[in-house]
PDB file of C-alpha atoms in Angstrom:
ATOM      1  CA  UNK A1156      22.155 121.076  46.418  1.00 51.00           C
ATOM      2  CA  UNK A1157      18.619 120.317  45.245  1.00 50.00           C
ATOM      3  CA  UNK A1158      19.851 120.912  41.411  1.00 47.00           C
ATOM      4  CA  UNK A1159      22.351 118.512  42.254  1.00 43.00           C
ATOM      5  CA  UNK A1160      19.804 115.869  43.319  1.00 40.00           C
ATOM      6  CA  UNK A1161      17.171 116.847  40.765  1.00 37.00           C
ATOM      7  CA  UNK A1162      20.318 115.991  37.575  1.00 35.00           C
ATOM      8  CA  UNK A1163      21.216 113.235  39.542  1.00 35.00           C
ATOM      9  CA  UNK A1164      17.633 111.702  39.252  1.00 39.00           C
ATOM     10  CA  UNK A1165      17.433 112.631  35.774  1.00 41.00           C
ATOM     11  CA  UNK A1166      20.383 111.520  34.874  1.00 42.00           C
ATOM     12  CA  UNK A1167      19.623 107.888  36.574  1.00 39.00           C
ATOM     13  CA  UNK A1168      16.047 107.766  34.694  1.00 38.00           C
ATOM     14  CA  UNK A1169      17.230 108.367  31.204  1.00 41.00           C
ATOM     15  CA  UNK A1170      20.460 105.269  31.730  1.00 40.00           C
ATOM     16  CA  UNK A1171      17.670 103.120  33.405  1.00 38.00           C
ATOM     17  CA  UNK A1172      15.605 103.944  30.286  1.00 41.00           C
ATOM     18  CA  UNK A1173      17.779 103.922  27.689  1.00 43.00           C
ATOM     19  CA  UNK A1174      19.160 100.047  29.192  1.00 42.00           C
ATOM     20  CA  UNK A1175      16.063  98.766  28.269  1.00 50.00           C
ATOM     21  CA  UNK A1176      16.080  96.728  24.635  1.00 56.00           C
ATOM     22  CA  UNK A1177      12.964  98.817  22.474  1.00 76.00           C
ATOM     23  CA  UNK A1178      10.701  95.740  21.317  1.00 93.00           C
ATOM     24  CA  UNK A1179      10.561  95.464  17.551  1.00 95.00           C
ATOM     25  CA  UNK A1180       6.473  95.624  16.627  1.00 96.00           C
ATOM     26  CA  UNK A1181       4.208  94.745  14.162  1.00 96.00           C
ATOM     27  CA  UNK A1182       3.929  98.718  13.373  1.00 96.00           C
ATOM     28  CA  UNK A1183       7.405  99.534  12.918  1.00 96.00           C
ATOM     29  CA  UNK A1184       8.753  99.840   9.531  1.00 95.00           C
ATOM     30  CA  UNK A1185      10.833  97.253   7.765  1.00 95.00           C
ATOM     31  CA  UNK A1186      13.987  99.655   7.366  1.00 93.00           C
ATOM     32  CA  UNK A1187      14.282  99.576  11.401  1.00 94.00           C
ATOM     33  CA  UNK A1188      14.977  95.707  11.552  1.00 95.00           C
ATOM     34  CA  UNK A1189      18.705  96.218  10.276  1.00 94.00           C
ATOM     35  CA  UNK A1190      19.624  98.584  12.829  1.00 94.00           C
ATOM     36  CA  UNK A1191      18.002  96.718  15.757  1.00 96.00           C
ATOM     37  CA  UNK A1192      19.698  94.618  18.037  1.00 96.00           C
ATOM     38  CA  UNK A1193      19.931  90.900  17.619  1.00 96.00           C
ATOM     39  CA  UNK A1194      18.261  90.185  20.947  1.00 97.00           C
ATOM     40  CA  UNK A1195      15.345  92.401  19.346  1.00 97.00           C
ATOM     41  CA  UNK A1196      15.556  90.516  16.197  1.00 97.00           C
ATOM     42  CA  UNK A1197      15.531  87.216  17.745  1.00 97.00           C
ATOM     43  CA  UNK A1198      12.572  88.248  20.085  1.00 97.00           C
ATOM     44  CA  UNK A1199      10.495  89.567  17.590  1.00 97.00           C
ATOM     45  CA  UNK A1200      10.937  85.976  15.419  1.00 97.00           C
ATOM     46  CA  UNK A1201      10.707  83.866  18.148  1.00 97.00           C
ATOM     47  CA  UNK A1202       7.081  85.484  18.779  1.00 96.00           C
ATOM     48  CA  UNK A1203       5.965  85.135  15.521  1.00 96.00           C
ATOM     49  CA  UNK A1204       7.200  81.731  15.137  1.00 95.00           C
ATOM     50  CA  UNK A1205       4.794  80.819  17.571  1.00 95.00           C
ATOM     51  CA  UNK A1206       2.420  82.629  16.340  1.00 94.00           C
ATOM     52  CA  UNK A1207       2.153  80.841  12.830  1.00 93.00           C
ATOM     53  CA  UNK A1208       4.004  77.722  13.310  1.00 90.00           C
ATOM     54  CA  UNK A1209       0.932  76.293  14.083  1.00 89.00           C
ATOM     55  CA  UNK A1210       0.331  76.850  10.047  1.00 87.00           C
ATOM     56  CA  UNK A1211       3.260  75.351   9.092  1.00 89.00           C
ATOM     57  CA  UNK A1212       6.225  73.715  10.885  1.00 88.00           C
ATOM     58  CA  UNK A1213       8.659  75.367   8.296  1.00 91.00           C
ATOM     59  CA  UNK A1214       7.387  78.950   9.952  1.00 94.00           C
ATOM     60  CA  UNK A1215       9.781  78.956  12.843  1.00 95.00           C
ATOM     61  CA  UNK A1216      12.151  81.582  14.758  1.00 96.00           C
ATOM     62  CA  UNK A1217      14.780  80.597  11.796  1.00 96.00           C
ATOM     63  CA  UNK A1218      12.513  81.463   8.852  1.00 96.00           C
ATOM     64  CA  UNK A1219      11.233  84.860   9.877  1.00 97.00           C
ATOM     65  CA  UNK A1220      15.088  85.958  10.843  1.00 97.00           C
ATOM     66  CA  UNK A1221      15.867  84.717   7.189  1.00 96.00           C
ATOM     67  CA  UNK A1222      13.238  86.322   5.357  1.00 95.00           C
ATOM     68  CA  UNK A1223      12.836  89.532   7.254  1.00 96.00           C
ATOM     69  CA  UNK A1224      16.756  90.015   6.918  1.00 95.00           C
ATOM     70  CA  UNK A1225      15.972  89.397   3.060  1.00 93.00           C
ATOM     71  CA  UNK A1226      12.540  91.990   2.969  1.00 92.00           C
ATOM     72  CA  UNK A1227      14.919  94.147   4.532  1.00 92.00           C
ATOM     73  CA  UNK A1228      18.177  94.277   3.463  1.00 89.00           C
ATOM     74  CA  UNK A1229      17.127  93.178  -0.712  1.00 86.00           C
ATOM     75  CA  UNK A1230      15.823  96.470  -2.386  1.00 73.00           C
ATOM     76  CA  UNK A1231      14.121  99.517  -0.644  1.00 79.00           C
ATOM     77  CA  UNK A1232      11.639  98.356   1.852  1.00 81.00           C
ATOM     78  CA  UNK A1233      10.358 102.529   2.177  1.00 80.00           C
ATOM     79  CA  UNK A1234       7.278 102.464   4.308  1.00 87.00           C
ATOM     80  CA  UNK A1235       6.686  99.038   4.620  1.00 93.00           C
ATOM     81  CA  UNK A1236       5.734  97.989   7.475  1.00 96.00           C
ATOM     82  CA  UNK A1237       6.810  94.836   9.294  1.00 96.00           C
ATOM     83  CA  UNK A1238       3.262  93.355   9.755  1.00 96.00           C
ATOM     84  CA  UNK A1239       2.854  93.346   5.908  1.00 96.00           C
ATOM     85  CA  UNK A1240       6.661  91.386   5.854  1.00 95.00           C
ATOM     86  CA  UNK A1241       5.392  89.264   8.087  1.00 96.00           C
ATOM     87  CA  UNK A1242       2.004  88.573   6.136  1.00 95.00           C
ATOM     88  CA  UNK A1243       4.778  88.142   2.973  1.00 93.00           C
ATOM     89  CA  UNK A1244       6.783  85.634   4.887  1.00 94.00           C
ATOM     90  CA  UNK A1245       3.772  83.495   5.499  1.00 94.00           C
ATOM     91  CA  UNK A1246       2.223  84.083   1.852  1.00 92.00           C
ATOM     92  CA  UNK A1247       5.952  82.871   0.112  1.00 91.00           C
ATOM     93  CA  UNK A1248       6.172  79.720   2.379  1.00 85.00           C
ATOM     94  CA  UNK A1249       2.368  78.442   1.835  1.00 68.00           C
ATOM     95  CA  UNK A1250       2.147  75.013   0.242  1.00 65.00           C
ATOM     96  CA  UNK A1251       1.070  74.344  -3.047  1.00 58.00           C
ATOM     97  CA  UNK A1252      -2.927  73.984  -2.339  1.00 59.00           C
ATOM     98  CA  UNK A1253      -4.316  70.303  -3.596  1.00 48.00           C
ATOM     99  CA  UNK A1254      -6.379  70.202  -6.681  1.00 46.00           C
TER     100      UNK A1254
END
């Protein structure tokens, strides 16, 4: 009986774990993004949206989905990492600088 109630548990721990979405971070490589979910897609450009919007209005949720789907899915991203993508994003969409 207690073996019973011991799988039970564990078996109720791992589907409560494995319900939960796994945040996309800034230390995960680029070849993850394609095989993450579009709620963690969408999550993970909304934040940095607002994290560099205030750089430029064109640096919204929209752009990062666009250009991360394009670091990712155009050539072989290997070990990239999706803070340098990011830090690509942002260096592609600066305006020209005033002379």
């Amino acid at each position: 009986m207690r073996n019973i109630i011991k799988l039970f548990l564990l078996s109720a721990l791992c589907m409560a774990g494995g319900a939960q979405a796994a945040k996309l971070t800034m230390d995960d490589k680029v070849a993850r993004w394609p095989r993450a979910t579009t709620d963690e897609k969408i999550e993970f450009a909304t934040r940095m949206g607002k994290a560099f919007s205030s750089l430029a209005p064109g640096l919204d949720r929209n752009y990062f989905i666009k250009c991360l789907e394009e670091t990712a899915n155009i050539g072989n991203p290997g070990d990239i990492k999706l803070e340098e993508a990011v830090k690509m994003c942002v260096a592609v969409n600066k305006p020209p600088s005033e002379e």
